Amino acid sequence: MTTTHNTFTTTHVFLAAFLALNFTTRTLAFAPRSSHSNIQRRPLSQSYGVAFAPIQSISRAASVVSATSTKISMSKDIELPSSETLDSLLDVAVQASKLAGEIILGNAGGADVLKSKANSRDLLTLIDPLCEKTIRETVLATFPSHDFLGEEDVPPGKEASAAAISAKLANNPSQYLWIVDPIDGTSNFVHGMPLCMPSVAVAYKGEVVVGVIHDPHRQETFSAVKSRGAYMNGERIRVGEQSTIGDAIVGMGSPPAEESMEMSLAALPVLMPRVRTIRMIGSAALMLAWVANGRLTAYWEYDLSSWDVAAGSILIEEAGGSMTDLENERWNLRTRKICGSNGGRVHHEILEALGEAGVV
């Protein structure tokens, strides 16, 4: 992409002002929502600080939900594991996520940076590999033949990430692949911000069938099983009811990679005037989970790895939303440019705005 110096500078100043205004403690506190008719209200059981339900109650909850907008072409019928196997996968995913969450909480005041990866904005702490080891050992104790892909196993950079997921999908005799980000939101974690968490997904024959995002700071466990709906702490969740882009609260990233950063900056002056507001929270997992339960209307990103998105993708689809690339093709494990939303007109308008901004 060709970008003039003046355009980049103006947009950069614009972004700095926006972040100063919008990243406040209200993001964390979940203050009562306004009474505006276009904002979906949530039952008290889904509010801040609720005690999470037992693992068994989450895994047994089951009902079918339409997972995509009519504009999104669905793949052919997906072969699923048995109901009992899905229950077991979910139980272990929740258990592993909560164990990793305990480690994160035990270091919630912040952590020293072990090293930077792709650049100085892409961080690794001593706690990241510890959380991944905990998740891996928990999974393999029950499913020793299953394959495992964790962020900390892969060299930095999008090429290595893309190659890693392709290799796993091409050669996996068990047909089961666990896809894990041990701490999504590492920069938040380093600075002691309670906006970081594990993200755990299970794919079967290349299709995500189980996803868990456990937020240890608010004790909120988001979970989904293919064709059973999406839940938070055992209570059914749905995407927001906003029907136009003007009512949408849209999440996006502040990515470390130069190309992704330029695309994010290019999108802001086009997208921001059309939406209610934009939020940059610093955790893809959290923003995807919040789309699934309606706190956000949509979340888009120019380049993400499979472990950033896998669990959140099934949450959004099972909550009734749409999960696609930036050309409106249904998301899959090799997709890197993503948009997850409540679907329908809002999804189309966000993609249209990104296209106008040259985000391709």
mmCIF file of C-alpha atoms in Angstrom:
data_model
loop_
_atom_site.group_PDB
_atom_site.id
_atom_site.type_symbol
_atom_site.label_atom_id
_atom_site.label_comp_id
_atom_site.label_asym_id
_atom_site.label_seq_id
_atom_site.Cartn_x
_atom_site.Cartn_y
_atom_site.Cartn_z
ATOM 1 C CA MET A 1 0.000 0.000 0.000
ATOM 2 C CA THR A 2 1.288 3.480 -0.848
ATOM 3 C CA THR A 3 0.820 5.985 1.959
ATOM 4 C CA THR A 4 1.947 9.622 1.947
ATOM 5 C CA HIS A 5 3.783 11.023 4.929
ATOM 6 C CA ASN A 6 1.144 13.698 5.600
ATOM 7 C CA THR A 7 -1.742 11.206 5.606
ATOM 8 C CA PHE A 8 0.005 8.884 7.994
ATOM 9 C CA THR A 9 0.950 11.721 10.390
ATOM 10 C CA THR A 10 -2.548 13.198 10.513
ATOM 11 C CA THR A 11 -4.138 9.837 11.114
ATOM 12 C CA HIS A 12 -1.572 8.950 13.763
ATOM 13 C CA VAL A 13 -2.393 12.125 15.733
ATOM 14 C CA PHE A 14 -6.086 11.349 15.308
ATOM 15 C CA LEU A 15 -5.567 7.855 16.707
ATOM 16 C CA ALA A 16 -3.593 9.123 19.712
ATOM 17 C CA ALA A 17 -6.365 11.567 20.600
ATOM 18 C CA PHE A 18 -8.978 8.858 20.201
ATOM 19 C CA LEU A 19 -7.174 6.430 22.493
ATOM 20 C CA ALA A 20 -6.714 9.091 25.160
ATOM 21 C CA LEU A 21 -10.455 9.799 25.135
ATOM 22 C CA ASN A 22 -11.801 6.292 24.883
ATOM 23 C CA PHE A 23 -9.679 3.865 26.899
ATOM 24 C CA THR A 24 -11.121 4.518 30.349
ATOM 25 C CA THR A 25 -11.970 2.468 33.373
ATOM 26 C CA ARG A 26 -15.525 2.236 32.069
ATOM 27 C CA THR A 27 -14.247 -0.445 29.725
ATOM 28 C CA LEU A 28 -13.483 -2.560 32.786
ATOM 29 C CA ALA A 29 -16.349 -1.675 35.085
ATOM 30 C CA PHE A 30 -19.300 -2.518 32.825
ATOM 31 C CA ALA A 31 -21.378 0.390 34.046
ATOM 32 C CA PRO A 32 -25.156 0.107 33.472
ATOM 33 C CA ARG A 33 -26.075 0.513 29.858
ATOM 34 C CA SER A 34 -28.142 3.377 28.565
ATOM 35 C CA SER A 35 -31.807 2.884 27.857
ATOM 36 C CA HIS A 36 -31.366 3.506 24.134
ATOM 37 C CA SER A 37 -33.691 1.172 22.284
ATOM 38 C CA ASN A 38 -30.965 -0.161 20.021
ATOM 39 C CA ILE A 39 -28.784 -1.431 22.864
ATOM 40 C CA GLN A 40 -29.430 -5.024 23.864
ATOM 41 C CA ARG A 41 -29.856 -5.554 27.596
ATOM 42 C CA ARG A 42 -28.336 -8.561 29.358
ATOM 43 C CA PRO A 43 -29.716 -10.488 32.320
ATOM 44 C CA LEU A 44 -28.099 -9.869 35.695
ATOM 45 C CA SER A 45 -26.628 -13.378 35.602
ATOM 46 C CA GLN A 46 -24.253 -12.156 32.885
ATOM 47 C CA SER A 47 -23.037 -9.051 34.733
ATOM 48 C CA TYR A 48 -19.638 -8.330 36.220
ATOM 49 C CA GLY A 49 -18.425 -10.689 38.908
ATOM 50 C CA VAL A 50 -20.956 -13.494 38.467
ATOM 51 C CA ALA A 51 -19.888 -16.883 39.796
ATOM 52 C CA PHE A 52 -19.251 -19.300 36.975
ATOM 53 C CA ALA A 53 -21.313 -22.435 36.574
ATOM 54 C CA PRO A 54 -19.850 -25.910 37.056
ATOM 55 C CA ILE A 55 -18.107 -27.341 33.992
ATOM 56 C CA GLN A 56 -20.741 -30.041 33.644
ATOM 57 C CA SER A 57 -23.598 -27.539 33.401
ATOM 58 C CA ILE A 58 -21.825 -25.749 30.575
ATOM 59 C CA SER A 59 -21.104 -28.871 28.584
ATOM 60 C CA ARG A 60 -24.624 -30.274 28.897
ATOM 61 C CA ALA A 61 -26.397 -27.107 27.778
ATOM 62 C CA ALA A 62 -27.449 -27.675 24.188
ATOM 63 C CA SER A 63 -29.658 -26.014 21.625
ATOM 64 C CA VAL A 64 -29.230 -25.276 17.951
ATOM 65 C CA VAL A 65 -28.721 -21.682 16.779
ATOM 66 C CA SER A 66 -28.380 -20.206 13.304
ATOM 67 C CA ALA A 67 -24.765 -19.144 13.092
ATOM 68 C CA THR A 68 -24.399 -16.969 10.021
ATOM 69 C CA SER A 69 -25.999 -14.150 8.092
ATOM 70 C CA THR A 70 -27.890 -15.183 4.990
ATOM 71 C CA LYS A 71 -25.255 -13.319 3.023
ATOM 72 C CA ILE A 72 -22.533 -15.724 4.160
ATOM 73 C CA SER A 73 -22.205 -18.937 2.171
ATOM 74 C CA MET A 74 -21.939 -21.905 4.543
ATOM 75 C CA SER A 75 -19.696 -24.875 3.932
ATOM 76 C CA LYS A 76 -21.214 -28.289 3.383
ATOM 77 C CA ASP A 77 -22.603 -30.172 6.377
ATOM 78 C CA ILE A 78 -19.861 -30.702 8.897
ATOM 79 C CA GLU A 79 -19.164 -34.100 10.385
ATOM 80 C CA LEU A 80 -19.103 -33.796 14.178
ATOM 81 C CA PRO A 81 -17.663 -36.016 16.889
ATOM 82 C CA SER A 82 -20.133 -37.843 19.125
ATOM 83 C CA SER A 83 -22.048 -35.877 21.726
ATOM 84 C CA GLU A 84 -20.083 -37.580 24.504
ATOM 85 C CA THR A 85 -16.777 -36.653 22.865
ATOM 86 C CA LEU A 86 -17.858 -33.037 22.465
ATOM 87 C CA ASP A 87 -18.795 -32.956 26.163
ATOM 88 C CA SER A 88 -15.347 -34.263 27.092
ATOM 89 C CA LEU A 89 -13.578 -31.802 24.793
ATOM 90 C CA LEU A 90 -15.457 -28.911 26.347
ATOM 91 C CA ASP A 91 -14.830 -30.094 29.896
ATOM 92 C CA VAL A 92 -11.079 -30.321 29.311
ATOM 93 C CA ALA A 93 -10.964 -26.988 27.450
ATOM 94 C CA VAL A 94 -12.697 -25.252 30.347
ATOM 95 C CA GLN A 95 -10.484 -26.959 32.917
ATOM 96 C CA ALA A 96 -7.285 -26.055 31.041
ATOM 97 C CA SER A 97 -8.422 -22.465 30.527
ATOM 98 C CA LYS A 98 -9.193 -21.983 34.209
ATOM 99 C CA LEU A 99 -5.843 -23.442 35.279
ATOM 100 C CA ALA A 100 -4.052 -21.017 32.968
ATOM 101 C CA GLY A 101 -6.311 -18.249 34.247
ATOM 102 C CA GLU A 102 -5.180 -18.934 37.798
ATOM 103 C CA ILE A 103 -1.565 -18.467 36.714
ATOM 104 C CA ILE A 104 -2.465 -15.182 35.036
ATOM 105 C CA LEU A 105 -4.269 -13.956 38.157
ATOM 106 C CA GLY A 106 -1.308 -14.955 40.297
ATOM 107 C CA ASN A 107 0.804 -12.546 38.245
ATOM 108 C CA ALA A 108 -1.870 -9.916 37.666
ATOM 109 C CA GLY A 109 0.322 -7.057 38.848
ATOM 110 C CA GLY A 110 2.384 -7.338 35.680
ATOM 111 C CA ALA A 111 5.269 -9.451 34.419
ATOM 112 C CA ASP A 112 8.800 -8.898 33.200
ATOM 113 C CA VAL A 113 9.378 -9.152 29.471
ATOM 114 C CA LEU A 114 11.522 -12.169 28.628
ATOM 115 C CA LYS A 115 12.089 -10.990 25.066
ATOM 116 C CA SER A 116 10.395 -9.289 22.140
ATOM 117 C CA LYS A 117 9.395 -11.401 19.152
ATOM 118 C CA ALA A 118 8.644 -9.823 15.762
ATOM 119 C CA ASN A 119 9.484 -6.339 17.107
ATOM 120 C CA SER A 120 9.553 -4.322 20.340
ATOM 121 C CA ARG A 121 5.728 -4.235 20.435
ATOM 122 C CA ASP A 122 5.396 -8.033 20.241
ATOM 123 C CA LEU A 123 6.230 -9.316 23.731
ATOM 124 C CA LEU A 124 6.888 -12.606 25.493
ATOM 125 C CA THR A 125 7.001 -13.102 29.269
ATOM 126 C CA LEU A 126 8.067 -16.062 31.375
ATOM 127 C CA ILE A 127 4.384 -16.653 32.141
ATOM 128 C CA ASP A 128 3.281 -17.233 28.515
ATOM 129 C CA PRO A 129 5.136 -20.558 28.111
ATOM 130 C CA LEU A 130 4.112 -21.619 31.624
ATOM 131 C CA CYS A 131 0.432 -21.124 30.761
ATOM 132 C CA GLU A 132 0.872 -22.972 27.473
ATOM 133 C CA LYS A 133 2.632 -25.870 29.223
ATOM 134 C CA THR A 134 -0.216 -26.083 31.740
ATOM 135 C CA ILE A 135 -2.848 -26.157 28.998
ATOM 136 C CA ARG A 136 -0.918 -28.682 26.936
ATOM 137 C CA GLU A 137 -0.400 -31.063 29.877
ATOM 138 C CA THR A 138 -4.062 -30.826 30.861
ATOM 139 C CA VAL A 139 -5.174 -31.623 27.315
ATOM 140 C CA LEU A 140 -2.760 -34.471 26.696
ATOM 141 C CA ALA A 141 -3.569 -36.101 30.027
ATOM 142 C CA THR A 142 -7.047 -36.862 28.647
ATOM 143 C CA PHE A 143 -6.372 -36.855 24.897
ATOM 144 C CA PRO A 144 -2.805 -38.084 24.427
ATOM 145 C CA SER A 145 -3.216 -38.696 20.688
ATOM 146 C CA HIS A 146 -4.526 -35.221 19.871
ATOM 147 C CA ASP A 147 -2.348 -32.675 18.091
ATOM 148 C CA PHE A 148 -1.573 -29.305 19.658
ATOM 149 C CA LEU A 149 -0.682 -25.882 18.220
ATOM 150 C CA GLY A 150 0.288 -23.173 20.688
ATOM 151 C CA GLU A 151 1.486 -19.676 19.929
ATOM 152 C CA GLU A 152 4.709 -20.189 21.855
ATOM 153 C CA ASP A 153 5.639 -23.182 19.645
ATOM 154 C CA VAL A 154 5.885 -21.015 16.522
ATOM 155 C CA PRO A 155 8.563 -18.502 15.465
ATOM 156 C CA PRO A 156 7.370 -14.874 15.190
ATOM 157 C CA GLY A 157 5.932 -13.446 11.989
ATOM 158 C CA LYS A 158 2.845 -14.077 9.890
ATOM 159 C CA GLU A 159 4.660 -16.362 7.456
ATOM 160 C CA ALA A 160 5.678 -18.763 10.231
ATOM 161 C CA SER A 161 2.200 -18.620 11.742
ATOM 162 C CA ALA A 162 0.513 -19.374 8.417
ATOM 163 C CA ALA A 163 2.928 -22.210 7.710
ATOM 164 C CA ALA A 164 2.350 -23.735 11.153
ATOM 165 C CA ILE A 165 -1.426 -24.021 10.851
ATOM 166 C CA SER A 166 -1.157 -25.308 7.274
ATOM 167 C CA ALA A 167 1.293 -28.002 8.355
ATOM 168 C CA LYS A 168 -0.944 -29.112 11.223
ATOM 169 C CA LEU A 169 -4.009 -29.312 8.990
ATOM 170 C CA ALA A 170 -2.136 -31.239 6.315
ATOM 171 C CA ASN A 171 -0.714 -33.897 8.639
ATOM 172 C CA ASN A 172 -2.875 -34.799 11.622
ATOM 173 C CA PRO A 173 -3.677 -38.518 11.970
ATOM 174 C CA SER A 174 -5.913 -37.977 15.024
ATOM 175 C CA GLN A 175 -8.094 -35.402 13.147
ATOM 176 C CA TYR A 176 -8.198 -33.363 16.397
ATOM 177 C CA LEU A 177 -6.167 -30.171 16.761
ATOM 178 C CA TRP A 178 -6.053 -27.988 19.886
ATOM 179 C CA ILE A 179 -5.295 -24.372 18.977
ATOM 180 C CA VAL A 180 -4.157 -22.267 21.930
ATOM 181 C CA ASP A 181 -3.120 -18.740 22.778
ATOM 182 C CA PRO A 182 -1.923 -19.066 26.397
ATOM 183 C CA ILE A 183 -2.185 -15.332 27.133
ATOM 184 C CA ASP A 184 -4.036 -13.246 24.597
ATOM 185 C CA GLY A 185 -3.235 -9.617 25.340
ATOM 186 C CA THR A 186 0.372 -10.027 26.476
ATOM 187 C CA SER A 187 1.109 -6.283 26.395
ATOM 188 C CA ASN A 188 -1.877 -5.713 28.679
ATOM 189 C CA PHE A 189 -0.575 -8.478 30.947
ATOM 190 C CA VAL A 190 2.917 -6.957 31.112
ATOM 191 C CA HIS A 191 1.464 -3.650 32.252
ATOM 192 C CA GLY A 192 -0.941 -5.137 34.787
ATOM 193 C CA MET A 193 -4.127 -4.425 32.824
ATOM 194 C CA PRO A 194 -6.914 -6.952 33.519
ATOM 195 C CA LEU A 195 -7.510 -7.465 29.800
ATOM 196 C CA CYS A 196 -5.639 -10.700 29.080
ATOM 197 C CA MET A 197 -6.691 -14.344 29.077
ATOM 198 C CA PRO A 198 -6.207 -17.796 27.540
ATOM 199 C CA SER A 199 -8.002 -18.753 24.346
ATOM 200 C CA VAL A 200 -8.536 -22.476 23.702
ATOM 201 C CA ALA A 201 -10.162 -24.101 20.669
ATOM 202 C CA VAL A 202 -10.512 -27.633 19.328
ATOM 203 C CA ALA A 203 -10.760 -28.341 15.612
ATOM 204 C CA TYR A 204 -12.014 -31.633 14.201
ATOM 205 C CA LYS A 205 -11.155 -32.359 10.569
ATOM 206 C CA GLY A 206 -10.253 -28.705 10.109
ATOM 207 C CA GLU A 207 -13.458 -27.249 11.568
ATOM 208 C CA VAL A 208 -13.561 -25.609 15.000
ATOM 209 C CA VAL A 209 -16.042 -27.560 17.118
ATOM 210 C CA VAL A 210 -15.257 -26.272 20.633
ATOM 211 C CA GLY A 211 -14.113 -22.865 21.838
ATOM 212 C CA VAL A 212 -13.449 -21.485 25.321
ATOM 213 C CA ILE A 213 -12.315 -18.002 26.315
ATOM 214 C CA HIS A 214 -11.959 -17.704 30.080
ATOM 215 C CA ASP A 215 -11.575 -14.189 31.480
ATOM 216 C CA PRO A 216 -10.029 -14.789 34.923
ATOM 217 C CA HIS A 217 -10.251 -11.145 35.970
ATOM 218 C CA ARG A 218 -14.052 -11.076 35.772
ATOM 219 C CA GLN A 219 -14.585 -14.834 36.240
ATOM 220 C CA GLU A 220 -16.436 -15.006 32.933
ATOM 221 C CA THR A 221 -16.137 -18.241 30.965
ATOM 222 C CA PHE A 222 -17.320 -17.970 27.371
ATOM 223 C CA SER A 223 -17.882 -21.339 25.724
ATOM 224 C CA ALA A 224 -19.370 -22.785 22.563
ATOM 225 C CA VAL A 225 -19.818 -26.198 20.991
ATOM 226 C CA LYS A 226 -20.732 -26.598 17.332
ATOM 227 C CA SER A 227 -24.536 -26.527 16.846
ATOM 228 C CA ARG A 228 -25.229 -26.062 20.585
ATOM 229 C CA GLY A 229 -25.123 -22.288 20.947
ATOM 230 C CA ALA A 230 -22.800 -19.983 22.897
ATOM 231 C CA TYR A 231 -22.747 -19.435 26.652
ATOM 232 C CA MET A 232 -21.215 -17.310 29.363
ATOM 233 C CA ASN A 233 -21.027 -19.027 32.746
ATOM 234 C CA GLY A 234 -23.700 -21.458 31.578
ATOM 235 C CA GLU A 235 -26.158 -18.759 30.457
ATOM 236 C CA ARG A 236 -27.060 -18.484 26.773
ATOM 237 C CA ILE A 237 -25.615 -15.428 25.006
ATOM 238 C CA ARG A 238 -26.521 -13.731 21.742
ATOM 239 C CA VAL A 239 -24.900 -11.096 19.566
ATOM 240 C CA GLY A 240 -26.176 -7.517 19.772
ATOM 241 C CA GLU A 241 -29.341 -6.312 18.067
ATOM 242 C CA GLN A 242 -27.928 -3.218 16.344
ATOM 243 C CA SER A 243 -29.230 -3.073 12.782
ATOM 244 C CA THR A 244 -27.224 -0.172 11.324
ATOM 245 C CA ILE A 245 -23.599 0.804 11.435
ATOM 246 C CA GLY A 246 -24.467 4.074 13.176
ATOM 247 C CA ASP A 247 -25.508 2.159 16.289
ATOM 248 C CA ALA A 248 -22.465 -0.139 16.256
ATOM 249 C CA ILE A 249 -19.650 -0.258 18.807
ATOM 250 C CA VAL A 250 -16.718 -1.654 16.845
ATOM 251 C CA GLY A 251 -13.541 -3.175 18.215
ATOM 252 C CA MET A 252 -10.248 -3.134 16.350
ATOM 253 C CA GLY A 253 -6.574 -3.596 17.090
ATOM 254 C CA SER A 254 -3.396 -1.604 17.547
ATOM 255 C CA PRO A 255 -1.233 -4.218 15.823
ATOM 256 C CA PRO A 256 2.546 -4.504 16.195
ATOM 257 C CA ALA A 257 3.293 -5.313 12.536
ATOM 258 C CA GLU A 258 3.938 -2.326 10.273
ATOM 259 C CA GLU A 259 1.561 -3.298 7.434
ATOM 260 C CA SER A 260 -1.287 -4.091 9.820
ATOM 261 C CA MET A 261 -0.708 -0.821 11.654
ATOM 262 C CA GLU A 262 -0.930 1.165 8.433
ATOM 263 C CA MET A 263 -4.170 -0.585 7.486
ATOM 264 C CA SER A 264 -5.669 0.122 10.912
ATOM 265 C CA LEU A 265 -4.738 3.795 10.642
ATOM 266 C CA ALA A 266 -6.177 3.979 7.125
ATOM 267 C CA ALA A 267 -9.485 2.526 8.328
ATOM 268 C CA LEU A 268 -10.029 4.933 11.218
ATOM 269 C CA PRO A 269 -10.989 8.154 9.361
ATOM 270 C CA VAL A 270 -13.463 6.216 7.188
ATOM 271 C CA LEU A 271 -14.947 3.913 9.805
ATOM 272 C CA MET A 272 -15.048 6.128 12.894
ATOM 273 C CA PRO A 273 -17.509 8.757 11.588
ATOM 274 C CA ARG A 274 -19.965 6.006 10.619
ATOM 275 C CA VAL A 275 -20.113 4.039 13.872
ATOM 276 C CA ARG A 276 -21.219 4.928 17.386
ATOM 277 C CA THR A 277 -17.681 4.508 18.691
ATOM 278 C CA ILE A 278 -14.547 2.400 18.322
ATOM 279 C CA ARG A 279 -12.737 0.494 21.063
ATOM 280 C CA MET A 280 -9.165 -0.834 21.108
ATOM 281 C CA ILE A 281 -8.894 -3.209 24.062
ATOM 282 C CA GLY A 282 -5.703 -5.054 23.185
ATOM 283 C CA SER A 283 -7.031 -8.616 23.286
ATOM 284 C CA ALA A 284 -8.523 -10.287 20.226
ATOM 285 C CA ALA A 285 -9.982 -13.055 22.376
ATOM 286 C CA LEU A 286 -11.806 -10.607 24.612
ATOM 287 C CA MET A 287 -13.163 -8.542 21.755
ATOM 288 C CA LEU A 288 -14.434 -11.642 19.953
ATOM 289 C CA ALA A 289 -16.096 -12.869 23.156
ATOM 290 C CA TRP A 290 -17.681 -9.470 23.663
ATOM 291 C CA VAL A 291 -19.095 -9.528 20.132
ATOM 292 C CA ALA A 292 -20.643 -12.884 20.986
ATOM 293 C CA ASN A 293 -22.456 -11.513 24.039
ATOM 294 C CA GLY A 294 -23.332 -8.122 22.573
ATOM 295 C CA ARG A 295 -20.972 -5.812 24.438
ATOM 296 C CA LEU A 296 -19.384 -5.054 21.081
ATOM 297 C CA THR A 297 -21.256 -5.084 17.767
ATOM 298 C CA ALA A 298 -18.259 -6.038 15.665
ATOM 299 C CA TYR A 299 -14.511 -6.578 15.691
ATOM 300 C CA TRP A 300 -12.179 -6.516 12.699
ATOM 301 C CA GLU A 301 -8.452 -6.970 12.271
ATOM 302 C CA TYR A 302 -6.137 -6.925 9.270
ATOM 303 C CA ASP A 303 -3.894 -9.841 10.237
ATOM 304 C CA LEU A 304 -4.330 -12.408 13.014
ATOM 305 C CA SER A 305 -3.122 -15.955 13.597
ATOM 306 C CA SER A 306 -5.329 -18.999 14.070
ATOM 307 C CA TRP A 307 -4.735 -19.092 17.831
ATOM 308 C CA ASP A 308 -5.952 -15.494 18.167
ATOM 309 C CA VAL A 309 -9.284 -16.218 16.503
ATOM 310 C CA ALA A 310 -10.239 -19.909 16.632
ATOM 311 C CA ALA A 311 -12.113 -19.934 19.953
ATOM 312 C CA GLY A 312 -13.770 -16.577 19.330
ATOM 313 C CA SER A 313 -14.922 -17.567 15.857
ATOM 314 C CA ILE A 314 -17.174 -20.357 17.104
ATOM 315 C CA LEU A 315 -18.465 -18.165 19.931
ATOM 316 C CA ILE A 316 -19.657 -15.552 17.439
ATOM 317 C CA GLU A 317 -21.208 -17.999 14.996
ATOM 318 C CA GLU A 318 -22.953 -19.955 17.745
ATOM 319 C CA ALA A 319 -24.242 -16.674 19.219
ATOM 320 C CA GLY A 320 -25.937 -15.887 15.908
ATOM 321 C CA GLY A 321 -23.310 -13.649 14.343
ATOM 322 C CA SER A 322 -21.110 -13.709 11.249
ATOM 323 C CA MET A 323 -17.395 -14.526 11.102
ATOM 324 C CA THR A 324 -15.735 -13.811 7.761
ATOM 325 C CA ASP A 325 -12.662 -12.498 6.052
ATOM 326 C CA LEU A 326 -12.671 -8.950 4.665
ATOM 327 C CA GLU A 327 -14.206 -10.198 1.395
ATOM 328 C CA ASN A 328 -17.204 -11.705 3.200
ATOM 329 C CA GLU A 329 -16.081 -15.314 2.828
ATOM 330 C CA ARG A 330 -16.680 -17.497 5.871
ATOM 331 C CA TRP A 331 -13.701 -17.622 8.246
ATOM 332 C CA ASN A 332 -11.541 -20.741 8.391
ATOM 333 C CA LEU A 333 -8.349 -21.656 10.212
ATOM 334 C CA ARG A 334 -6.159 -20.272 7.415
ATOM 335 C CA THR A 335 -7.975 -16.903 7.306
ATOM 336 C CA ARG A 336 -5.876 -13.994 8.562
ATOM 337 C CA LYS A 337 -7.969 -10.884 7.742
ATOM 338 C CA ILE A 338 -11.053 -11.113 9.917
ATOM 339 C CA CYS A 339 -14.361 -9.468 10.728
ATOM 340 C CA GLY A 340 -16.737 -10.837 13.337
ATOM 341 C CA SER A 341 -20.056 -9.124 13.959
ATOM 342 C CA ASN A 342 -23.729 -9.505 14.772
ATOM 343 C CA GLY A 343 -24.213 -10.095 11.036
ATOM 344 C CA GLY A 344 -26.597 -8.768 8.415
ATOM 345 C CA ARG A 345 -26.517 -5.143 7.366
ATOM 346 C CA VAL A 346 -23.947 -4.065 9.968
ATOM 347 C CA HIS A 347 -21.458 -6.653 8.764
ATOM 348 C CA HIS A 348 -21.905 -5.569 5.155
ATOM 349 C CA GLU A 349 -21.528 -1.858 6.011
ATOM 350 C CA ILE A 350 -18.330 -2.419 7.993
ATOM 351 C CA LEU A 351 -16.756 -4.394 5.146
ATOM 352 C CA GLU A 352 -17.882 -1.710 2.718
ATOM 353 C CA ALA A 353 -16.245 1.020 4.823
ATOM 354 C CA LEU A 354 -13.005 -0.962 5.077
ATOM 355 C CA GLY A 355 -13.009 -1.424 1.311
ATOM 356 C CA GLU A 356 -13.439 2.305 0.773
ATOM 357 C CA ALA A 357 -10.467 2.877 3.082
ATOM 358 C CA GLY A 358 -8.318 0.594 0.951
ATOM 359 C CA VAL A 359 -8.054 -2.097 3.600
ATOM 360 C CA VAL A 360 -7.701 -5.133 1.358
#
